[in-house]
CSV table of C-alpha atoms and ligand atoms in Angstrom, one decimal:
chain,number,residue,atom,x,y,z
S,290,MET,CA,40.5,77.3,223.1
S,291,GLY,CA,41.6,80.9,222.8
S,292,SER,CA,41.3,80.9,219.0
S,293,PHE,CA,37.8,79.6,219.2
S,294,SER,CA,36.6,82.3,221.5
S,295,THR,CA,38.0,85.0,219.2
S,296,LEU,CA,36.8,83.4,216.0
S,297,PHE,CA,33.3,82.7,217.1
S,298,PRO,CA,32.0,86.3,217.3
S,299,GLN,CA,33.5,87.0,213.9
S,300,ILE,CA,31.6,84.2,212.3
S,301,LEU,CA,28.4,85.5,213.9
S,302,PHE,CA,29.2,88.9,212.5
S,303,VAL,CA,29.5,87.6,209.0
S,304,ILE,CA,26.2,85.8,209.2
S,305,VAL,CA,24.5,89.0,210.5
S,306,VAL,CA,25.9,91.1,207.7
S,307,LEU,CA,25.1,88.6,205.0
S,308,SER,CA,21.5,88.3,206.1
S,309,SER,CA,21.0,92.0,206.2
S,310,CYS,CA,22.5,92.2,202.7
S,311,SER,CA,20.3,89.6,201.3
S,312,ALA,CA,17.3,91.4,202.7
S,313,ASN,CA,18.5,94.4,200.7
S,314,ILE,CA,19.0,92.3,197.6
S,315,HIS,CA,15.4,91.0,197.7
S,316,GLY,CA,14.0,94.4,198.7
S,317,GLN,CA,15.7,96.1,195.7
S,318,PHE,CA,15.7,93.5,193.0
S,319,ILE,CA,19.4,93.1,192.8
S,320,THR,CA,20.2,90.2,190.6
S,321,SER,CA,22.4,87.4,191.8
S,322,LYS,CA,24.7,88.3,188.9
S,323,ALA,CA,25.3,91.6,190.6
S,324,SER,CA,26.0,90.1,194.0
S,325,ARG,CA,28.7,87.9,192.4
S,326,PRO,CA,30.5,90.2,190.0
S,327,LYS,CA,33.3,88.9,187.8
S,328,SER,CA,35.0,92.2,187.8
S,329,LEU,CA,34.9,95.7,189.5
S,330,VAL,CA,35.7,99.0,188.0
S,331,LEU,CA,37.1,102.1,189.8
S,332,PRO,CA,37.5,105.5,188.4
S,333,LEU,CA,40.9,107.2,188.3
S,334,THR,CA,41.7,110.9,188.0
S,335,LYS,CA,45.1,112.6,187.8
S,336,ASP,CA,45.5,115.3,190.3
S,337,PRO,CA,46.9,118.3,188.4
S,338,SER,CA,49.0,119.8,191.2
S,339,THR,CA,50.7,116.6,192.5
S,340,GLY,CA,50.4,114.3,189.5
S,341,GLN,CA,49.0,111.6,191.8
S,342,HIS,CA,46.4,109.2,190.4
S,343,ILE,CA,43.4,109.3,192.6
S,344,THR,CA,40.6,106.7,192.9
S,345,GLU,CA,37.3,106.8,194.8
S,346,ILE,CA,35.5,104.1,196.8
S,347,ARG,CA,32.6,104.3,199.3
S,348,GLN,CA,33.2,103.0,202.9
S,349,ARG,CA,31.4,102.7,206.2
S,350,THR,CA,27.7,102.7,207.3
S,351,PRO,CA,26.3,105.0,206.2
S,352,LEU,CA,28.5,105.0,203.1
S,353,VAL,CA,30.9,107.9,202.7
S,354,PRO,CA,32.8,108.5,199.4
S,355,LEU,CA,36.5,108.6,199.9
S,356,LYS,CA,39.2,109.9,197.6
S,357,LEU,CA,42.5,107.8,197.8
S,358,THR,CA,45.9,108.1,196.2
S,359,VAL,CA,46.6,104.9,194.3
S,360,ASP,CA,49.6,103.1,195.6
S,361,LEU,CA,50.4,100.1,193.3
S,362,GLY,CA,53.0,98.8,195.8
S,363,GLY,CA,51.0,99.6,198.9
S,364,ARG,CA,50.2,96.8,201.3
S,365,SER,CA,46.6,97.6,202.1
S,366,LEU,CA,44.0,100.3,202.0
S,367,TRP,CA,44.7,102.9,204.7
S,368,VAL,CA,42.5,105.8,205.7
S,369,ASP,CA,42.7,108.6,208.2
S,370,CYS,CA,40.7,107.4,211.2
S,371,ASP,CA,41.5,110.5,213.3
S,372,ARG,CA,39.0,112.8,211.6
S,373,ASN,CA,35.4,112.2,210.7
S,374,TYR,CA,35.4,108.4,211.0
S,375,VAL,CA,31.8,107.6,211.9
S,376,SER,CA,30.5,104.1,211.1
S,377,SER,CA,28.2,101.6,212.8
S,378,THR,CA,30.1,98.7,211.0
S,379,TYR,CA,33.7,99.5,212.0
S,380,ARG,CA,35.2,96.5,213.7
S,381,PRO,CA,38.8,96.5,215.1
S,382,ALA,CA,40.8,93.3,214.6
S,383,ARG,CA,41.2,91.6,218.0
S,384,CYS,CA,44.7,90.4,219.0
S,385,ARG,CA,45.5,86.9,217.8
S,386,SER,CA,42.3,86.8,215.6
S,387,ALA,CA,42.3,85.2,212.1
S,388,LEU,CA,42.4,88.7,210.7
S,389,CYS,CA,45.6,89.6,212.4
S,390,ASN,CA,47.0,86.3,211.1
S,391,LEU,CA,45.9,87.0,207.6
S,392,ALA,CA,47.5,90.4,207.7
S,393,ASN,CA,50.7,89.0,209.2
S,394,SER,CA,50.5,91.6,212.0
S,395,ARG,CA,53.3,91.2,214.5
S,396,SER,CA,52.0,93.8,217.0
S,397,CYS,CA,49.2,93.9,219.4
S,398,GLY,CA,48.2,96.3,222.1
S,399,ASP,CA,45.9,98.7,223.9
S,400,CYS,CA,45.0,102.3,223.1
S,401,PHE,CA,44.0,104.6,225.9
S,402,ASP,CA,42.1,107.5,224.1
S,403,GLY,CA,39.4,105.2,223.0
S,404,PRO,CA,37.3,103.4,222.3
S,405,LYS,CA,36.9,104.9,218.8
S,406,PRO,CA,37.9,104.0,215.3
S,407,GLY,CA,41.7,103.6,215.2
S,408,CYS,CA,41.9,103.3,219.0
S,409,ASN,CA,40.7,100.3,220.8
S,410,ASN,CA,42.0,97.9,223.4
S,411,ASP,CA,43.4,94.4,222.5
S,412,THR,CA,43.8,95.1,218.8
S,413,CYS,CA,46.6,94.3,216.3
S,414,SER,CA,48.2,96.8,214.0
S,415,LEU,CA,50.0,97.3,210.7
S,416,LEU,CA,52.3,100.1,209.5
S,417,PRO,CA,50.3,102.4,207.1
S,418,ASP,CA,52.8,103.9,204.7
S,419,ASN,CA,52.7,107.2,202.9
S,420,SER,CA,54.9,106.1,200.1
S,421,VAL,CA,55.0,109.6,198.5
S,422,THR,CA,56.8,111.1,201.5
S,423,LYS,CA,58.1,107.8,202.7
S,424,THR,CA,56.6,108.3,206.2
S,425,SER,CA,54.8,105.6,208.1
S,426,THR,CA,53.2,105.0,211.5
S,427,SER,CA,51.5,102.3,213.4
S,428,GLY,CA,47.7,101.9,212.9
S,429,GLU,CA,44.9,99.7,214.1
S,430,LEU,CA,43.8,96.9,211.7
S,431,ALA,CA,40.1,96.9,211.2
S,432,THR,CA,37.3,96.0,208.8
S,433,ASP,CA,34.3,97.9,207.5
S,434,VAL,CA,31.9,97.9,204.6
S,435,VAL,CA,33.2,99.0,201.2
S,436,ALA,CA,31.0,99.6,198.1
S,437,VAL,CA,32.3,99.7,194.6
S,438,GLU,CA,30.8,99.2,191.1
S,439,SER,CA,30.8,95.9,189.3
S,440,THR,CA,31.4,95.8,185.5
S,441,ASP,CA,31.0,93.7,182.4
S,442,GLY,CA,34.1,95.3,181.1
S,443,LYS,CA,32.1,97.9,179.1
S,444,ASN,CA,30.2,100.0,181.6
S,445,PRO,CA,29.9,100.2,185.4
S,446,GLY,CA,27.0,98.0,186.6
S,447,ASP,CA,25.4,97.4,189.9
S,448,THR,CA,27.0,98.5,193.1
S,449,VAL,CA,28.4,95.6,195.1
S,450,THR,CA,29.5,95.6,198.8
S,451,ALA,CA,32.3,93.8,200.6
S,452,PRO,CA,30.9,93.7,204.1
S,453,ARG,CA,34.2,93.2,205.9
S,454,LEU,CA,37.0,94.7,203.9
S,455,VAL,CA,40.3,94.8,205.9
S,456,PHE,CA,42.1,98.2,206.1
S,457,THR,CA,44.5,100.0,208.3
S,458,CYS,CA,43.8,103.2,210.3
S,459,GLY,CA,46.2,106.0,209.4
S,460,SER,CA,46.5,109.4,211.1
S,461,THR,CA,45.8,112.9,209.8
S,462,PHE,CA,49.5,113.7,209.7
S,463,LEU,CA,50.1,110.8,207.4
S,464,LEU,CA,48.1,112.6,204.7
S,465,GLU,CA,50.8,115.3,204.3
S,466,GLY,CA,52.1,115.3,200.7
S,467,LEU,CA,49.0,113.6,199.3
S,468,ALA,CA,46.7,115.4,196.9
S,469,ASN,CA,44.1,117.8,198.3
S,470,GLY,CA,40.9,116.1,199.5
S,471,VAL,CA,42.4,112.7,199.7
S,472,SER,CA,41.8,110.7,202.9
S,473,GLY,CA,44.3,107.8,202.5
S,474,MET,CA,45.9,105.4,200.0
S,475,ALA,CA,44.5,102.5,198.0
S,476,GLY,CA,47.2,99.8,198.3
S,477,LEU,CA,47.2,97.4,195.4
S,478,GLY,CA,50.2,95.4,196.6
S,479,ARG,CA,50.7,91.7,196.4
S,480,ASP,CA,49.5,90.9,199.9
S,481,PRO,CA,46.5,89.0,201.3
S,482,VAL,CA,45.2,92.3,202.6
S,483,GLY,CA,46.0,94.3,199.4
S,484,LEU,CA,42.8,95.5,197.7
S,485,PRO,CA,43.0,93.1,194.7
S,486,SER,CA,43.4,90.0,196.8
S,487,GLN,CA,40.7,91.1,199.2
S,488,PHE,CA,38.1,91.8,196.5
S,489,ALA,CA,39.1,88.6,194.8
S,490,SER,CA,38.3,86.6,197.9
S,491,ALA,CA,35.2,88.6,198.7
S,492,PHE,CA,33.7,87.9,195.3
S,493,SER,CA,35.5,84.7,194.4
S,494,PHE,CA,37.2,85.9,191.3
S,495,SER,CA,40.8,85.6,190.2
S,496,ARG,CA,43.6,87.7,191.8
S,497,ARG,CA,44.1,90.1,188.9
S,498,PHE,CA,43.7,93.8,188.2
S,499,ALA,CA,44.4,96.2,185.3
S,500,LEU,CA,45.6,99.7,185.7
S,501,CYS,CA,45.1,102.3,182.9
S,502,LEU,CA,46.4,105.7,184.0
S,503,GLY,CA,45.1,108.7,182.1
S,504,SER,CA,47.7,111.2,180.9
S,505,SER,CA,45.8,114.3,181.5
S,506,SER,CA,42.6,113.5,183.3
S,507,LYS,CA,40.6,110.3,183.7
S,508,GLY,CA,41.8,106.7,183.8
S,509,VAL,CA,40.4,103.4,185.0
S,510,LEU,CA,41.2,100.5,187.3
S,511,PHE,CA,39.7,97.1,186.7
S,512,ILE,CA,39.8,94.5,189.5
S,513,GLY,CA,39.0,91.0,188.4
S,514,GLU,CA,38.7,89.4,185.0
S,515,GLY,CA,38.6,91.1,181.6
S,516,PRO,CA,37.4,92.2,179.1
S,517,TYR,CA,38.6,95.8,179.3
S,518,ILE,CA,36.6,97.6,176.7
S,519,PHE,CA,37.4,101.2,175.5
S,520,GLN,CA,35.5,103.6,173.2
S,521,PRO,CA,35.1,104.8,170.6
S,522,THR,CA,35.8,101.6,168.8
S,523,GLY,CA,34.9,99.1,171.6
S,524,VAL,CA,38.3,97.5,171.5
S,525,ASP,CA,39.0,94.9,174.2
S,526,VAL,CA,42.4,95.7,175.5
S,527,SER,CA,42.6,92.4,177.4
S,528,GLN,CA,43.4,90.8,174.0
S,529,ASN,CA,46.9,90.9,172.5
S,530,LEU,CA,48.8,91.9,175.7
S,531,HIS,CA,52.5,91.2,175.9
S,532,TYR,CA,53.5,89.2,179.0
S,533,THR,CA,56.5,89.0,181.3
S,534,PRO,CA,57.0,87.4,184.7
S,535,LEU,CA,56.6,89.3,188.0
S,536,PHE,CA,59.2,88.8,190.6
S,537,ILE,CA,59.1,88.9,194.4
S,538,ASN,CA,61.7,90.9,196.2
S,539,PRO,CA,62.5,88.8,199.3
S,540,VAL,CA,63.0,91.9,201.5
S,541,SER,CA,60.4,94.6,202.2
S,542,THR,CA,60.8,97.8,200.3
S,543,ALA,CA,58.2,99.8,202.4
S,544,SER,CA,59.2,102.8,204.6
S,545,SER,CA,58.9,100.5,207.6
S,546,SER,CA,58.2,96.8,208.0
S,547,PHE,CA,58.2,93.9,210.4
S,548,GLU,CA,61.5,92.0,210.3
S,549,GLY,CA,61.7,89.3,207.7
S,550,GLU,CA,58.8,90.6,205.5
S,551,LYS,CA,59.1,90.3,201.8
S,552,SER,CA,58.2,93.2,199.5
S,553,VAL,CA,54.6,93.5,198.2
S,554,GLU,CA,55.7,95.6,195.3
S,555,TYR,CA,55.6,94.5,191.6
S,556,PHE,CA,59.1,93.8,190.3
S,557,VAL,CA,59.8,92.9,186.6
S,558,GLY,CA,63.0,91.4,185.0
S,559,VAL,CA,64.4,94.1,182.9
S,560,THR,CA,67.6,92.9,181.1
S,561,ALA,CA,68.4,95.8,178.9
S,562,ILE,CA,67.4,99.3,177.7
S,563,LYS,CA,67.8,100.1,174.0
S,564,VAL,CA,68.1,103.5,172.4
S,565,SER,CA,67.7,103.3,168.6
S,566,ARG,CA,67.8,99.5,168.9
S,567,GLU,CA,71.2,99.5,170.6
S,568,ALA,CA,71.6,98.4,174.2
S,569,VAL,CA,73.1,101.0,176.5
S,570,PRO,CA,75.9,99.7,178.7
S,571,ILE,CA,74.5,98.7,182.2
S,572,ASN,CA,76.2,96.7,185.0
S,573,PRO,CA,74.0,93.6,184.9
S,574,ALA,CA,74.3,93.2,188.7
S,575,LEU,CA,72.2,96.3,189.2
S,576,LEU,CA,69.3,94.7,187.3
S,577,GLN,CA,69.2,91.7,189.7
S,578,ILE,CA,67.6,91.8,193.2
S,579,ASP,CA,70.3,90.8,195.7
S,580,SER,CA,69.8,88.9,199.0
S,581,GLN,CA,69.4,92.2,200.9
S,582,GLY,CA,66.6,93.2,198.5
S,583,ASN,CA,68.6,95.8,196.7
S,584,GLY,CA,68.6,96.3,192.9
S,585,GLY,CA,66.1,95.2,190.3
S,586,THR,CA,63.3,97.1,188.6
S,587,LYS,CA,59.8,97.8,190.0
S,588,ILE,CA,56.7,99.7,188.8
S,589,SER,CA,55.4,102.5,190.8
S,590,THR,CA,52.4,104.8,190.7
S,591,VAL,CA,53.7,107.2,193.4
S,592,ASP,CA,56.8,108.1,191.3
S,593,GLY,CA,55.7,110.5,188.6
S,594,TYR,CA,58.7,109.7,186.4
S,595,THR,CA,61.1,106.8,186.0
S,596,VAL,CA,64.1,107.0,188.3
S,597,MET,CA,67.4,105.3,187.5
S,598,GLU,CA,70.5,104.5,189.5
S,599,THR,CA,73.2,107.0,188.5
S,600,SER,CA,75.3,104.8,186.2
S,601,ILE,CA,72.2,103.6,184.4
S,602,TYR,CA,70.9,107.1,184.1
S,603,ARG,CA,74.2,108.4,182.7
S,604,ALA,CA,74.5,105.6,180.2
S,605,PHE,CA,70.9,106.0,179.1
S,606,THR,CA,70.8,109.8,178.8
S,607,ASN,CA,74.2,109.8,177.0
S,608,ALA,CA,72.8,107.4,174.3
S,609,PHE,CA,69.6,109.3,174.2
S,610,THR,CA,71.0,112.8,173.8
S,611,LYS,CA,73.5,111.6,171.1
S,612,ALA,CA,70.6,110.0,169.2
S,613,MET,CA,68.4,113.2,169.6
S,614,ALA,CA,71.2,115.3,168.0
S,615,VAL,CA,71.2,113.0,164.9
S,616,TYR,CA,67.4,112.3,164.6
S,617,PRO,CA,65.2,114.3,165.0
S,618,GLY,CA,68.0,116.8,165.3
S,619,ALA,CA,66.3,118.8,168.1
S,620,PRO,CA,68.8,121.3,169.8
S,621,ARG,CA,69.6,120.9,173.5
S,622,LEU,CA,68.3,123.7,175.8
S,623,ALA,CA,69.0,124.5,179.5
S,624,SER,CA,67.6,122.1,182.1
S,625,VAL,CA,64.2,122.7,183.6
S,626,ALA,CA,64.0,121.2,187.1
S,627,PRO,CA,63.5,118.4,187.9
S,628,PHE,CA,64.6,117.4,184.4
S,629,GLU,CA,68.2,117.6,183.1
S,630,PHE,CA,67.8,117.0,179.4
S,631,CYS,CA,65.5,119.4,177.5
S,632,PHE,CA,65.2,120.1,173.8
S,633,ASP,CA,63.7,122.7,171.5
S,634,SER,CA,60.7,121.1,169.8
S,635,THR,CA,59.8,124.1,167.6
S,636,ASN,CA,60.6,122.2,164.4
S,637,LEU,CA,59.4,118.8,165.4
S,638,PRO,CA,56.2,117.5,163.8
S,639,VAL,CA,53.3,116.8,166.0
S,640,THR,CA,52.3,113.1,165.9
S,641,ARG,CA,49.6,111.1,167.6
S,642,VAL,CA,52.1,109.4,169.9
S,643,GLY,CA,54.0,112.5,170.9
S,644,PRO,CA,57.2,114.1,169.5
S,645,PRO,CA,59.2,111.9,167.2
S,646,ILE,CA,62.2,110.7,169.3
S,647,PRO,CA,64.8,108.0,169.1
S,648,GLY,CA,63.2,104.6,169.8
S,649,VAL,CA,63.5,103.4,173.4
S,650,ASP,CA,62.8,99.8,174.3
S,651,ILE,CA,62.7,98.3,177.7
S,652,VAL,CA,63.8,94.7,177.2
S,653,PHE,CA,62.5,91.9,179.5
S,654,GLN,CA,64.1,88.6,180.4
S,655,ASP,CA,63.1,86.9,177.2
S,656,GLU,CA,64.7,89.0,174.5
S,657,THR,CA,61.5,88.7,172.4
S,658,VAL,CA,59.4,90.7,174.9
S,659,SER,CA,60.1,94.4,175.0
S,660,TRP,CA,58.1,97.5,175.7
S,661,THR,CA,58.5,100.4,173.3
S,662,LEU,CA,58.2,103.9,174.7
S,663,PHE,CA,57.0,106.6,172.4
S,664,GLY,CA,57.5,110.3,172.7
S,665,ALA,CA,54.3,110.9,174.7
S,666,ASN,CA,55.5,108.6,177.4
S,667,LEU,CA,59.1,109.5,177.4
S,668,MET,CA,59.1,113.3,177.0
S,669,VAL,CA,57.4,116.0,179.1
S,670,GLU,CA,56.3,119.3,177.5
S,671,VAL,CA,57.4,121.7,180.2
S,672,LYS,CA,56.4,124.8,178.2
S,673,LYS,CA,55.6,125.7,174.6
S,674,ASN,CA,58.3,124.3,172.3
S,675,VAL,CA,60.3,122.8,175.2
S,676,ILE,CA,60.3,119.1,175.8
S,677,CYS,CA,62.3,117.3,178.5
S,678,LEU,CA,63.3,113.7,178.9
S,679,GLY,CA,61.0,112.5,181.7
S,680,VAL,CA,63.6,110.4,183.6
S,681,LEU,CA,65.3,111.3,186.9
S,682,ASP,CA,68.7,110.4,188.5
S,683,GLY,CA,68.2,108.1,191.5
S,684,GLY,CA,71.7,108.6,192.8
S,685,LEU,CA,74.2,106.0,193.8
S,686,ASN,CA,73.1,102.9,195.7
S,687,PRO,CA,69.3,103.4,195.6
S,688,ARG,CA,67.3,100.6,197.0
S,689,THR,CA,65.8,99.7,193.6
S,690,SER,CA,67.9,100.4,190.5
S,691,ILE,CA,65.1,101.3,188.1
S,692,VAL,CA,61.7,102.5,189.2
S,693,ILE,CA,59.3,102.8,186.3
S,694,GLY,CA,57.2,105.8,187.1
S,695,ALA,CA,53.7,106.8,186.1
S,696,HIS,CA,54.4,109.1,183.2
S,697,GLN,CA,56.0,106.2,181.3
S,698,PHE,CA,52.9,104.1,181.4
S,699,GLU,CA,50.1,106.6,181.1
S,700,ASP,CA,47.7,105.5,178.3
S,701,ASN,CA,49.1,102.0,178.5
S,702,LEU,CA,47.1,99.3,180.1
S,703,LEU,CA,49.1,97.1,182.6
S,704,GLU,CA,47.5,93.9,183.8
S,705,PHE,CA,48.9,92.5,187.1
S,706,ASP,CA,48.0,88.9,187.4
S,707,ILE,CA,48.9,87.9,190.9
S,708,ALA,CA,47.7,84.3,190.6
S,709,ARG,CA,49.9,83.7,187.6
S,710,SER,CA,52.6,86.0,188.7
S,711,ARG,CA,52.9,87.9,185.4
S,712,LEU,CA,52.5,91.4,184.0
S,713,GLY,CA,50.6,91.9,180.8
S,714,PHE,CA,51.1,95.2,179.0
S,715,SER,CA,49.4,96.8,176.0
S,716,GLU,CA,52.0,99.4,175.0
S,717,THR,CA,50.4,102.7,174.0
S,718,LEU,CA,46.7,102.6,173.5
S,719,ILE,CA,47.0,105.4,171.0
S,720,TYR,CA,48.0,102.7,168.4
S,721,ARG,CA,44.7,100.9,169.3
S,722,GLN,CA,42.8,104.1,168.5
S,723,THR,CA,42.0,104.9,172.1
S,724,THR,CA,43.3,106.1,175.4
S,725,CYS,CA,42.9,105.3,179.1
S,726,SER,CA,40.3,108.1,179.4
S,727,ASN,CA,37.9,106.3,177.0
S,728,PHE,CA,36.3,103.8,179.3
S,729,ASN,CA,32.5,104.5,179.2
S,730,PHE,CA,31.7,105.4,182.8
S,731,THR,CA,27.9,105.7,182.1
S,732,SER,CA,26.4,103.3,184.5
S,733,THR,CA,24.0,100.6,183.4
S,734,ALA,CA,23.1,99.7,187.0
S,735,SER,CA,19.6,98.3,187.3
S,736,THR,CA,19.2,99.6,190.9
S,737,THR,CA,21.1,101.4,193.6
S,738,LEU,CA,22.1,99.4,196.6
S,739,GLN,CA,21.6,101.1,200.0
S,740,VAL,CA,23.5,99.6,202.8
S,741,VAL,CA,21.9,99.9,206.2
Y,947,NAG,C1,41.8,99.7,227.9
Y,947,NAG,O1,42.6,99.0,228.9
Y,947,NAG,C2,43.1,99.8,229.9
Y,947,NAG,C3,43.9,99.0,230.8
Y,947,NAG,O2,44.9,98.3,230.1
Y,947,NAG,C4,41.9,100.4,230.7
Y,947,NAG,O3,42.4,101.3,231.7
Y,947,NAG,C5,41.0,101.2,229.7
Y,947,NAG,O4,39.9,101.6,230.4
Y,947,NAG,C6,40.6,100.2,228.6
Y,947,NAG,N1,39.8,101.0,227.7
Y,947,NAG,C7,38.7,100.6,227.2
Y,947,NAG,C8,38.0,101.5,226.2
Y,947,NAG,O5,38.2,99.5,227.4
Y,948,NAG,C1,28.1,104.6,176.9
Y,948,NAG,O1,27.3,103.7,177.5
Y,948,NAG,C2,25.9,104.0,177.5
Y,948,NAG,C3,25.2,102.9,178.2
Y,948,NAG,O2,25.4,101.6,177.7
Y,948,NAG,C4,25.5,104.1,176.0
Y,948,NAG,O3,24.1,104.5,176.0
Y,948,NAG,C5,26.3,105.2,175.3
Y,948,NAG,O4,26.0,105.2,174.0
Y,948,NAG,C6,27.8,104.8,175.5
Y,948,NAG,N1,28.6,105.9,174.9
Y,948,NAG,C7,29.6,105.6,174.1
Y,948,NAG,C8,30.4,106.8,173.6
Y,948,NAG,O5,29.9,104.5,173.7
């Protein structure tokens, strides 16, 4: 009986929202194609001072544009509800409701400063996580309207709205360490309340998204099916991807979690790292995820550079500096924090894919699948004629042995297919005569949707 009484008002709410939406659709000639998009497109920009990749969505009624730091391994969308949260469509998740269940919330309670967004009685909560500073808190679970652009893979099209997108209320203090102007984090994690799964169920498309981080400025995030078309050639990058399985770490890797939760981050099965086609010596146990959830390799957008456990870092950088001394023969220079290995690039030729460096391959499970990193993704130009190896020492016994950071996959497209549990990667788009900044963001929308 209890579950009936909590579910019933929600069902009513859905009907009310849907009918007000269809009124809009008729009033403004939005095609049925637009209301059932196959794919969504979100803009990305790289924040110059923090290096964080920022996206933008519109939320609430009336709609407010929000800048959010992209967190590939984040469990859900979270936003600061303490300041400026005004919306007529904010709905907290009532204890023991279907939403609390969907989000696997294990905590429930009252809040005495309310009622207001983020503070209501008889609501369940999650643990919004600032994964940059590794800080988390408890925050009310809620739903509100979210508007994003649909796409045919080539341009943004009509705006579509998810009337009841689940998110978590964070607090103002949780924004510390995030880029200026950001009001939360866009969690793309492998969780029913992660943004990709929620958009997939809101619009009935497959649980899949593709991330293409720009190296200097703009990038693009597709949620849903391909194609992923880039200018100037109109190449469809969803074709000819290399695939490797995604793995689930059985123990949460978040800053805080409920007991027994698995990780929602994206782990891949790296088996070797090669420098000049030769595997560097790595203790294979470190590449496995153990029963406590330690070890393995994950991909992260909140780490600017790849971080390796000390013994892996030593073996890799040894092999790399030896190879650098032979070819291209660039002399070592003093370290430039946070990087240890820097080189004089005065005499190195300039190529499309960055400085010529020893070939580095990340080898996956199946020996035939590997990811070649070129100079632009491996080296960082810290000043004129000084390039440093963009890899950091993660110390002894880190939680995850290898964290592949953002610099290493900028201008590469990564497709995370949650339904098929596999990662597709393009390698550098420069070899396909384009970059992640070349999605055509000129809208072809036939109309603008106003949500009332
Ligand atoms: C929340 O519940 C407490 C008692 O548990 C009550 O004092 C308070 O008035 C309630 N607040 C609201 C907004 O209903
Ligand atoms: C971008 O898309 C618009 C709308 O379809 C089109 O008019 C324009 O030519 C495109 N630009 C490029 C560089 O392809």
